[in-house]
Amino acid sequence: MPLTELEGAALGLIWSRGATTAYELRKLIAESPTPQWSASAGTVYPLVEKLRKGRLISVSITEDKRGTRHLHIMPAGKRAFKTWMLDCSPAVTGVPPDPVRTRVRFLEMLSSSEGTRFLAESERNLRSQLARMRPRKGESWSESLASLGARLSQRKRVEWIIKVRKLGRGPR
Amino acid sequence: MPLTELEGAALGLIWSRGATTAYELRKLIAESPTPQWSASAGTVYPLVEKLRKGRLISVSITEDKRGTRHLHIMPAGKRAFKTWMLDCSPAVTGVPPDPVRTRVRFLEMLSSSEGTRFLAESERNLRSQLARMRPRKGESWSESLASLGARLSQRKRVEWIIKVRKLGRGPR
DNA sequence: TGTGACATGTAATATGTTACATGATTGA
DNA sequence: TCAATCATGTAACATATTACATGTCACA
């Protein structure tokens, strides 16, 4: 069966970094520009176990008392990862959901003053999120392309909400 | 407790359309520009039941044999909806996840020819999704603002993937 | 009379979150 | 020695999907 987004990303991280721990995986995922992905312990550890059971990764345990578990990608894991990468289904290429967009869809349900306040707050928060999204040093080539994409996307959301504010002044 | 995205959207739809059936709700959600939202029967019917139990909506049953259940928003539902609308938490205003972006993050894991193929396929599919997103007639004012946002966002994804293709030719 | 749209629901499963629980290692 | 970080996990719960199951109504 196909990999989920998180499984694909986890496999990619394990592959690109060589020996990784589940703990590191969590932090890497949390650092990603998308704040929706929290990758809590309750997600990552069962996920790692599932990948291991499916023989997509192997686990080596250190000899010391702590017994840190390092994850390694296996041949089947590489194949599964590539299949996931090359998947261009509508779920991948279709417009991603946007909670602000969903709310704007119902803008007309608010009173004029509520709507104005909502749009002002939204613009402010979209902007402050954007400001936080600086490219990090040490980013690899493809990481920087991805984080560029995240910034462009967020900038477009800001431009759009400004347009909404302008258009909103008309029909109300 | 706060409403989920689907609950908020469902309440908004029930409010804006007056008497609605769960079945209509499903279709409306499926028609939305975001293909991720399927709102299957297994989602919508339990969700409607939950809203009813929480006294956010009421249900009226027709007298005929079919007994169609029409949904109506209640005062507590209106309050919950407005609270949901005005929520500007990072989960709402942060960059939404984008599966193509996630994959581009791992572009360097592909061979040169695989990468080229991936990017070409992605651009083609992003474009064909965009082409499908025409504004529908009969859209309300705020619906058209939302669908404009969806198109702008998708267009930006296309522009970005083109940039990735150009930049990608350099370091490889 | 039969087909397609209308209409409602359940069961099994998948996926992910929050909160809890534990212990090792490092450096001030 | 104490605090922060490293490190692994479980339990209860929430949310959503797929597939299945059932029945009505309009109309050709």
Tab-separated table of C-alpha atoms (C1' of nucleotides) in Angstrom:
chain	number	residue	atom	x	y	z
A	1	MET	CA	0.000	0.000	0.000
A	2	PRO	CA	1.140	3.576	-0.664
A	3	LEU	CA	2.948	5.671	1.911
A	4	THR	CA	1.290	8.577	3.698
A	5	GLU	CA	2.822	12.054	3.548
A	6	LEU	CA	4.459	11.590	6.912
A	7	GLU	CA	5.811	8.154	6.045
A	8	GLY	CA	7.252	9.407	2.769
A	9	ALA	CA	8.874	12.381	4.455
A	10	ALA	CA	10.227	10.200	7.260
A	11	LEU	CA	11.748	7.751	4.792
A	12	GLY	CA	13.313	10.628	2.859
A	13	LEU	CA	14.825	12.044	6.025
A	14	ILE	CA	16.175	8.666	7.103
A	15	TRP	CA	17.658	8.106	3.666
A	16	SER	CA	19.211	11.560	3.349
A	17	ARG	CA	20.785	11.574	6.798
A	18	GLY	CA	22.001	8.017	7.035
A	19	ALA	CA	21.670	6.859	10.648
A	20	THR	CA	18.937	8.869	12.361
A	21	THR	CA	16.953	8.425	15.552
A	22	ALA	CA	13.185	8.731	15.804
A	23	TYR	CA	13.796	11.603	18.169
A	24	GLU	CA	15.767	13.509	15.531
A	25	LEU	CA	13.018	12.808	13.030
A	26	ARG	CA	10.531	14.467	15.331
A	27	LYS	CA	12.620	17.584	15.622
A	28	LEU	CA	13.290	17.799	11.903
A	29	ILE	CA	9.611	17.498	11.131
A	30	ALA	CA	8.718	20.080	13.789
A	31	GLU	CA	11.250	22.501	12.249
A	32	SER	CA	9.634	22.215	8.824
A	33	PRO	CA	7.959	25.411	7.614
A	34	THR	CA	4.504	23.879	7.918
A	35	PRO	CA	3.238	24.390	11.483
A	36	GLN	CA	0.438	21.861	10.983
A	37	TRP	CA	2.943	19.031	11.245
A	38	SER	CA	3.672	18.407	14.857
A	39	ALA	CA	4.879	14.805	14.598
A	40	SER	CA	4.333	14.067	18.249
A	41	ALA	CA	5.866	11.049	19.944
A	42	GLY	CA	2.556	9.251	19.557
A	43	THR	CA	2.868	9.626	15.783
A	44	VAL	CA	6.555	9.059	15.197
A	45	TYR	CA	7.298	6.005	17.298
A	46	PRO	CA	4.414	3.891	15.988
A	47	LEU	CA	5.261	5.099	12.465
A	48	VAL	CA	8.879	4.020	12.816
A	49	GLU	CA	7.745	0.667	14.129
A	50	LYS	CA	5.433	0.267	11.152
A	51	LEU	CA	8.235	1.051	8.692
A	52	ARG	CA	10.441	-1.471	10.457
A	53	LYS	CA	7.777	-4.163	10.347
A	54	GLY	CA	7.322	-3.479	6.634
A	55	ARG	CA	11.089	-3.937	6.218
A	56	LEU	CA	11.432	-0.445	4.739
A	57	ILE	CA	13.977	0.467	7.401
A	58	SER	CA	16.250	-1.399	9.768
A	59	VAL	CA	17.154	-0.455	13.319
A	60	SER	CA	20.571	-0.709	14.949
A	61	ILE	CA	20.845	-0.400	18.711
A	62	THR	CA	23.921	1.087	20.385
A	63	GLU	CA	25.811	-1.101	22.875
A	64	ASP	CA	25.710	1.477	25.696
A	65	LYS	CA	23.211	1.615	28.506
A	66	ARG	CA	20.886	3.990	26.695
A	67	GLY	CA	20.506	1.759	23.654
A	68	THR	CA	19.787	4.526	21.168
A	69	ARG	CA	17.986	3.185	18.131
A	70	HIS	CA	19.445	4.361	14.824
A	71	LEU	CA	17.292	4.022	11.734
A	72	HIS	CA	18.623	2.975	8.323
A	73	ILE	CA	16.799	2.796	5.017
A	74	MET	CA	16.590	-0.588	3.291
A	75	PRO	CA	16.298	-1.350	-0.449
A	76	ALA	CA	12.512	-1.812	-0.224
A	77	GLY	CA	12.384	1.531	1.595
A	78	LYS	CA	14.176	3.256	-1.253
A	79	ARG	CA	11.741	1.794	-3.752
A	80	ALA	CA	8.724	2.784	-1.663
A	81	PHE	CA	10.134	6.286	-1.253
A	82	LYS	CA	10.610	6.755	-5.008
A	83	THR	CA	7.111	5.530	-5.716
A	84	TRP	CA	5.808	8.024	-3.184
A	85	MET	CA	7.899	10.840	-4.704
A	86	LEU	CA	6.647	10.213	-8.225
A	87	ASP	CA	2.990	10.048	-7.201
A	88	CYS	CA	1.196	12.889	-8.983
A	89	SER	CA	-2.391	12.121	-7.945
A	90	PRO	CA	-4.921	14.929	-7.413
A	91	ALA	CA	-4.335	14.678	-3.662
A	92	VAL	CA	-0.760	15.784	-4.348
A	93	THR	CA	-1.207	18.374	-7.092
A	94	GLY	CA	-4.667	19.689	-6.183
A	95	VAL	CA	-4.938	22.972	-4.279
A	96	PRO	CA	-3.993	22.349	-0.673
A	97	PRO	CA	-6.603	23.276	1.934
A	98	ASP	CA	-6.229	26.752	3.424
A	99	PRO	CA	-8.079	27.511	6.670
A	100	VAL	CA	-8.080	31.248	5.945
A	101	ARG	CA	-9.644	30.584	2.557
A	102	THR	CA	-12.295	28.419	4.189
A	103	ARG	CA	-13.134	31.269	6.541
A	104	VAL	CA	-13.225	33.883	3.781
A	105	ARG	CA	-15.736	31.631	2.047
A	106	PHE	CA	-18.091	32.535	4.911
A	107	LEU	CA	-17.146	36.193	5.198
A	108	GLU	CA	-20.637	37.323	4.255
A	109	MET	CA	-21.972	35.633	7.368
A	110	LEU	CA	-20.212	38.233	9.537
A	111	SER	CA	-21.420	41.764	10.165
A	112	SER	CA	-19.518	44.523	8.420
A	113	SER	CA	-17.459	45.389	11.501
A	114	GLU	CA	-16.773	41.751	12.347
A	115	GLY	CA	-15.658	41.173	8.769
A	116	THR	CA	-13.327	44.146	8.852
A	117	ARG	CA	-11.824	42.969	12.102
A	118	PHE	CA	-11.448	39.416	10.798
A	119	LEU	CA	-9.618	40.555	7.678
A	120	ALA	CA	-7.321	42.909	9.577
A	121	GLU	CA	-6.421	40.184	12.091
A	122	SER	CA	-5.877	37.664	9.317
A	123	GLU	CA	-3.554	39.943	7.394
A	124	ARG	CA	-1.593	40.711	10.530
A	125	ASN	CA	-1.169	37.041	11.411
A	126	LEU	CA	-0.370	35.932	7.873
A	127	ARG	CA	2.316	38.616	7.763
A	128	SER	CA	3.829	37.678	11.094
A	129	GLN	CA	3.980	34.040	10.030
A	130	LEU	CA	5.689	35.109	6.814
A	131	ALA	CA	8.217	37.219	8.702
A	132	ARG	CA	9.201	34.168	10.720
A	133	MET	CA	9.956	32.129	7.592
A	134	ARG	CA	13.532	33.102	6.864
A	135	PRO	CA	15.732	30.638	4.952
A	136	ARG	CA	17.934	28.832	7.442
A	137	LYS	CA	21.646	28.532	7.006
A	138	GLY	CA	22.895	25.078	6.192
A	139	GLU	CA	19.906	24.325	4.021
A	140	SER	CA	20.615	21.894	1.221
A	141	TRP	CA	19.826	22.754	-2.365
A	142	SER	CA	16.422	21.075	-2.434
A	143	GLU	CA	15.548	22.219	1.080
A	144	SER	CA	16.028	25.807	-0.011
A	145	LEU	CA	13.769	25.245	-3.030
A	146	ALA	CA	11.077	23.897	-0.723
A	147	SER	CA	11.386	26.714	1.777
A	148	LEU	CA	11.309	29.215	-1.085
A	149	GLY	CA	8.031	27.615	-2.139
A	150	ALA	CA	6.643	27.993	1.358
A	151	ARG	CA	7.543	31.688	1.452
A	152	LEU	CA	6.130	32.394	-2.012
A	153	SER	CA	2.942	30.643	-1.054
A	154	GLN	CA	2.573	32.606	2.161
A	155	ARG	CA	3.367	35.888	0.414
A	156	LYS	CA	0.626	35.124	-2.095
A	157	ARG	CA	-1.816	34.552	0.747
A	158	VAL	CA	-0.981	37.994	2.096
A	159	GLU	CA	-1.465	39.606	-1.331
A	160	TRP	CA	-4.743	37.798	-1.705
A	161	ILE	CA	-6.104	38.874	1.666
A	162	ILE	CA	-5.242	42.482	0.801
A	163	LYS	CA	-7.209	42.085	-2.401
A	164	VAL	CA	-10.082	40.657	-0.388
A	165	ARG	CA	-10.028	43.692	1.882
A	166	LYS	CA	-10.167	46.043	-1.101
A	167	LEU	CA	-12.925	44.139	-2.880
A	168	GLY	CA	-14.738	43.734	0.402
A	169	ARG	CA	-15.217	47.453	0.716
A	170	GLY	CA	-17.371	47.505	-2.418
A	171	PRO	CA	-20.442	45.305	-1.915
A	172	ARG	CA	-20.884	45.988	1.781
B	1	MET	CA	-14.184	22.914	22.831
B	2	PRO	CA	-13.289	24.547	19.530
B	3	LEU	CA	-14.738	23.421	16.225
B	4	THR	CA	-12.684	21.563	13.646
B	5	GLU	CA	-12.351	22.909	10.099
B	6	LEU	CA	-15.055	20.587	8.851
B	7	GLU	CA	-17.408	21.414	11.712
B	8	GLY	CA	-16.926	25.145	11.182
B	9	ALA	CA	-17.514	24.832	7.462
B	10	ALA	CA	-20.555	22.615	7.997
B	11	LEU	CA	-22.087	25.102	10.444
B	12	GLY	CA	-21.430	27.925	7.999
B	13	LEU	CA	-23.128	26.028	5.194
B	14	ILE	CA	-26.122	25.161	7.365
B	15	TRP	CA	-26.433	28.754	8.468
B	16	SER	CA	-26.074	30.262	5.007
B	17	ARG	CA	-28.529	27.924	3.302
B	18	GLY	CA	-31.220	27.694	5.946
B	19	ALA	CA	-32.680	24.178	5.913
B	20	THR	CA	-30.090	21.766	4.517
B	21	THR	CA	-29.721	18.007	4.543
B	22	ALA	CA	-26.550	16.164	5.483
B	23	TYR	CA	-26.583	14.780	1.956
B	24	GLU	CA	-26.475	18.294	0.465
B	25	LEU	CA	-23.667	19.164	2.848
B	26	ARG	CA	-21.628	16.289	1.469
B	27	LYS	CA	-22.112	17.450	-2.095
B	28	LEU	CA	-21.296	21.057	-1.288
B	29	ILE	CA	-18.103	20.064	0.466
B	30	ALA	CA	-17.126	17.732	-2.355
B	31	GLU	CA	-17.637	20.582	-4.851
B	32	SER	CA	-15.264	22.838	-2.940
B	33	PRO	CA	-12.026	23.666	-4.794
B	34	THR	CA	-9.955	21.613	-2.353
B	35	PRO	CA	-9.898	17.998	-3.552
B	36	GLN	CA	-8.528	16.813	-0.205
B	37	TRP	CA	-11.950	17.262	1.355
B	38	SER	CA	-14.063	14.304	0.482
B	39	ALA	CA	-16.569	14.488	3.329
B	40	SER	CA	-17.682	10.909	2.988
B	41	ALA	CA	-20.853	9.604	4.591
B	42	GLY	CA	-18.792	8.240	7.450
B	43	THR	CA	-17.599	11.757	8.218
B	44	VAL	CA	-20.706	13.835	7.657
B	45	TYR	CA	-23.386	11.811	9.412
B	46	PRO	CA	-21.507	11.367	12.691
B	47	LEU	CA	-20.475	15.039	12.491
B	48	VAL	CA	-24.074	16.182	12.085
B	49	GLU	CA	-25.078	13.979	14.996
B	50	LYS	CA	-22.346	15.539	17.118
B	51	LEU	CA	-23.474	19.067	16.258
B	52	ARG	CA	-27.038	18.076	17.148
B	53	LYS	CA	-26.008	16.595	20.475
B	54	GLY	CA	-24.068	19.775	21.245
B	55	ARG	CA	-27.243	21.734	20.478
B	56	LEU	CA	-25.476	23.735	17.778
B	57	ILE	CA	-28.059	22.660	15.219
B	58	SER	CA	-31.583	21.293	15.318
B	59	VAL	CA	-33.096	18.712	13.013
B	60	SER	CA	-36.599	18.726	11.533
B	61	ILE	CA	-37.950	15.566	9.944
B	62	THR	CA	-40.404	15.677	7.048
B	63	GLU	CA	-43.779	13.983	7.519
B	64	ASP	CA	-43.475	11.838	4.391
B	65	LYS	CA	-42.266	8.272	4.228
B	66	ARG	CA	-38.697	9.226	3.479
B	67	GLY	CA	-38.352	11.382	6.577
B	68	THR	CA	-35.688	13.699	5.196
B	69	ARG	CA	-33.769	15.383	7.978
B	70	HIS	CA	-33.356	19.117	7.506
B	71	LEU	CA	-30.684	20.845	9.555
B	72	HIS	CA	-31.103	24.286	11.134
B	73	ILE	CA	-28.566	26.370	12.989
B	74	MET	CA	-29.326	27.282	16.616
B	75	PRO	CA	-28.158	30.334	18.600
B	76	ALA	CA	-25.307	28.397	20.231
B	77	GLY	CA	-24.308	27.244	16.742
B	78	LYS	CA	-24.077	30.825	15.526
B	79	ARG	CA	-21.878	31.726	18.476
B	80	ALA	CA	-19.623	28.699	17.950
B	81	PHE	CA	-19.358	29.499	14.257
B	82	LYS	CA	-18.283	33.095	14.902
B	83	THR	CA	-15.694	31.987	17.417
B	84	TRP	CA	-14.338	29.558	14.832
B	85	MET	CA	-14.310	32.264	12.141
B	86	LEU	CA	-12.375	34.722	14.266
B	87	ASP	CA	-9.751	32.166	15.318
B	88	CYS	CA	-6.386	33.370	14.002
B	89	SER	CA	-4.117	30.752	15.559
B	90	PRO	CA	-0.937	29.576	13.774
B	91	ALA	CA	-2.804	26.493	12.574
B	92	VAL	CA	-5.053	28.856	10.614
B	93	THR	CA	-2.601	31.474	9.370
B	94	GLY	CA	0.551	29.331	9.099
B	95	VAL	CA	1.587	28.040	5.665
B	96	PRO	CA	-0.698	25.178	4.726
B	97	PRO	CA	0.985	21.873	3.932
B	98	ASP	CA	1.729	21.265	0.264
B	99	PRO	CA	2.497	17.695	-0.848
B	100	VAL	CA	4.416	18.901	-3.905
B	101	ARG	CA	6.567	21.107	-1.689
B	102	THR	CA	7.241	18.149	0.594
B	103	ARG	CA	8.417	16.139	-2.397
B	104	VAL	CA	10.578	18.937	-3.783
B	105	ARG	CA	12.254	18.992	-0.372
B	106	PHE	CA	13.623	15.555	-1.309
B	107	LEU	CA	14.377	16.304	-4.947
B	108	GLU	CA	18.105	15.746	-4.458
B	109	MET	CA	17.380	12.148	-3.534
B	110	LEU	CA	16.330	11.431	-7.135
B	111	SER	CA	18.685	10.885	-10.032
B	112	SER	CA	18.928	13.678	-12.573
B	113	SER	CA	16.570	12.008	-15.029
B	114	GLU	CA	14.096	11.014	-12.329
B	115	GLY	CA	14.157	14.585	-11.034
B	116	THR	CA	13.494	16.002	-14.463
B	117	ARG	CA	10.618	13.614	-14.986
B	118	PHE	CA	9.188	14.398	-11.556
B	119	LEU	CA	9.236	18.142	-12.162
B	120	ALA	CA	7.733	17.843	-15.639
B	121	GLU	CA	4.930	15.608	-14.369
B	122	SER	CA	4.293	17.916	-11.420
B	123	GLU	CA	4.034	20.991	-13.592
B	124	ARG	CA	1.681	19.223	-15.963
B	125	ASN	CA	-0.583	18.070	-13.148
B	126	LEU	CA	-0.547	21.372	-11.285
B	127	ARG	CA	-1.560	23.079	-14.542
B	128	SER	CA	-4.333	20.660	-15.314
B	129	GLN	CA	-5.718	21.104	-11.795
B	130	LEU	CA	-5.579	24.877	-12.280
B	131	ALA	CA	-7.370	24.658	-15.617
B	132	ARG	CA	-10.225	22.858	-13.920
B	133	MET	CA	-10.712	25.622	-11.353
B	134	ARG	CA	-12.973	28.032	-13.176
B	135	PRO	CA	-15.259	30.300	-11.130
B	136	ARG	CA	-18.721	28.783	-11.109
B	137	LYS	CA	-21.810	30.773	-11.958
B	138	GLY	CA	-24.079	31.513	-9.049
B	139	GLU	CA	-21.195	31.985	-6.671
B	140	SER	CA	-21.920	34.387	-3.863
B	141	TRP	CA	-19.664	37.331	-3.186
B	142	SER	CA	-17.557	35.627	-0.531
B	143	GLU	CA	-17.527	32.307	-2.383
B	144	SER	CA	-15.962	34.046	-5.352
B	145	LEU	CA	-13.315	35.615	-3.110
B	146	ALA	CA	-12.462	32.182	-1.761
B	147	SER	CA	-12.316	30.548	-5.171
B	148	LEU	CA	-10.172	33.429	-6.400
B	149	GLY	CA	-7.804	32.657	-3.542
B	150	ALA	CA	-7.673	29.010	-4.542
B	151	ARG	CA	-6.806	29.898	-8.147
B	152	LEU	CA	-4.159	32.440	-7.151
B	153	SER	CA	-2.606	29.901	-4.836
B	154	GLN	CA	-2.527	27.213	-7.492
B	155	ARG	CA	-1.136	29.617	-10.078
B	156	LYS	CA	1.655	30.477	-7.670
B	157	ARG	CA	2.462	26.803	-7.252
B	158	VAL	CA	2.834	26.516	-11.017
B	159	GLU	CA	5.114	29.571	-11.157
B	160	TRP	CA	7.164	28.163	-8.319
B	161	ILE	CA	7.614	24.750	-9.918
B	162	ILE	CA	8.789	26.461	-13.111
B	163	LYS	CA	11.356	28.349	-11.047
B	164	VAL	CA	12.422	25.057	-9.454
B	165	ARG	CA	12.937	23.568	-12.909
B	166	LYS	CA	15.110	26.482	-13.948
B	167	LEU	CA	17.154	26.541	-10.764
B	168	GLY	CA	17.345	22.770	-10.852
B	169	ARG	CA	19.294	22.851	-14.085
B	170	GLY	CA	22.155	24.633	-12.372
B	171	PRO	CA	23.593	22.490	-9.557
B	172	ARG	CA	23.018	19.118	-11.174
C	1	DT	C1'	-40.375	-1.160	-14.487
C	2	DG	C1'	-36.073	0.036	-13.867
C	3	DT	C1'	-32.379	3.488	-13.450
C	4	DG	C1'	-30.231	7.301	-11.339
C	5	DA	C1'	-30.315	10.697	-7.960
C	6	DC	C1'	-31.766	11.440	-3.195
C	7	DA	C1'	-31.029	10.121	1.485
C	8	DT	C1'	-29.206	7.949	5.831
C	9	DG	C1'	-26.479	5.320	8.205
C	10	DT	C1'	-22.777	1.624	10.334
C	11	DA	C1'	-18.335	-1.142	10.872
C	12	DA	C1'	-13.692	-1.712	10.336
C	13	DT	C1'	-9.760	0.621	9.822
C	14	DA	C1'	-6.252	4.273	9.556
C	15	DT	C1'	-4.122	8.146	11.241
C	16	DG	C1'	-2.852	11.465	14.401
C	17	DT	C1'	-3.083	14.169	18.910
C	18	DT	C1'	-2.530	14.990	23.883
C	19	DA	C1'	-0.991	13.671	27.949
C	20	DC	C1'	1.434	10.676	30.630
C	21	DA	C1'	5.475	7.943	32.008
C	22	DT	C1'	10.246	6.709	32.191
C	23	DG	C1'	15.103	6.935	32.148
C	24	DA	C1'	20.165	8.435	30.314
C	25	DT	C1'	23.539	11.931	29.246
C	26	DT	C1'	25.735	16.377	29.213
C	27	DG	C1'	27.422	20.475	30.901
C	28	DA	C1'	27.088	24.523	34.186
D	1	DT	C1'	23.951	18.218	41.782
D	2	DC	C1'	20.593	19.975	39.072
D	3	DA	C1'	18.584	21.377	34.821
D	4	DA	C1'	18.213	20.825	30.015
D	5	DT	C1'	18.308	17.906	26.371
D	6	DC	C1'	18.363	13.334	24.528
D	7	DA	C1'	15.624	9.334	23.961
D	8	DT	C1'	11.694	5.974	23.869
D	9	DG	C1'	7.443	4.664	24.511
D	10	DT	C1'	2.055	3.882	25.867
D	11	DA	C1'	-3.036	4.911	26.609
D	12	DA	C1'	-7.022	7.348	25.709
D	13	DC	C1'	-9.131	9.881	22.565
D	14	DA	C1'	-10.364	12.379	18.181
D	15	DT	C1'	-10.974	12.465	13.485
D	16	DA	C1'	-11.572	10.758	8.982
D	17	DT	C1'	-11.645	7.089	5.262
D	18	DT	C1'	-13.397	3.086	2.740
D	19	DA	C1'	-16.647	-0.041	2.043
D	20	DC	C1'	-20.888	-1.789	2.979
D	21	DA	C1'	-25.951	-1.678	3.665
D	22	DT	C1'	-30.506	0.080	3.090
D	23	DG	C1'	-34.394	2.367	1.338
D	24	DT	C1'	-37.210	6.420	-1.295
D	25	DC	C1'	-38.497	9.177	-5.103
D	26	DA	C1'	-38.897	11.050	-9.851
D	27	DC	C1'	-39.074	10.193	-14.395
D	28	DA	C1'	-38.404	7.895	-18.810
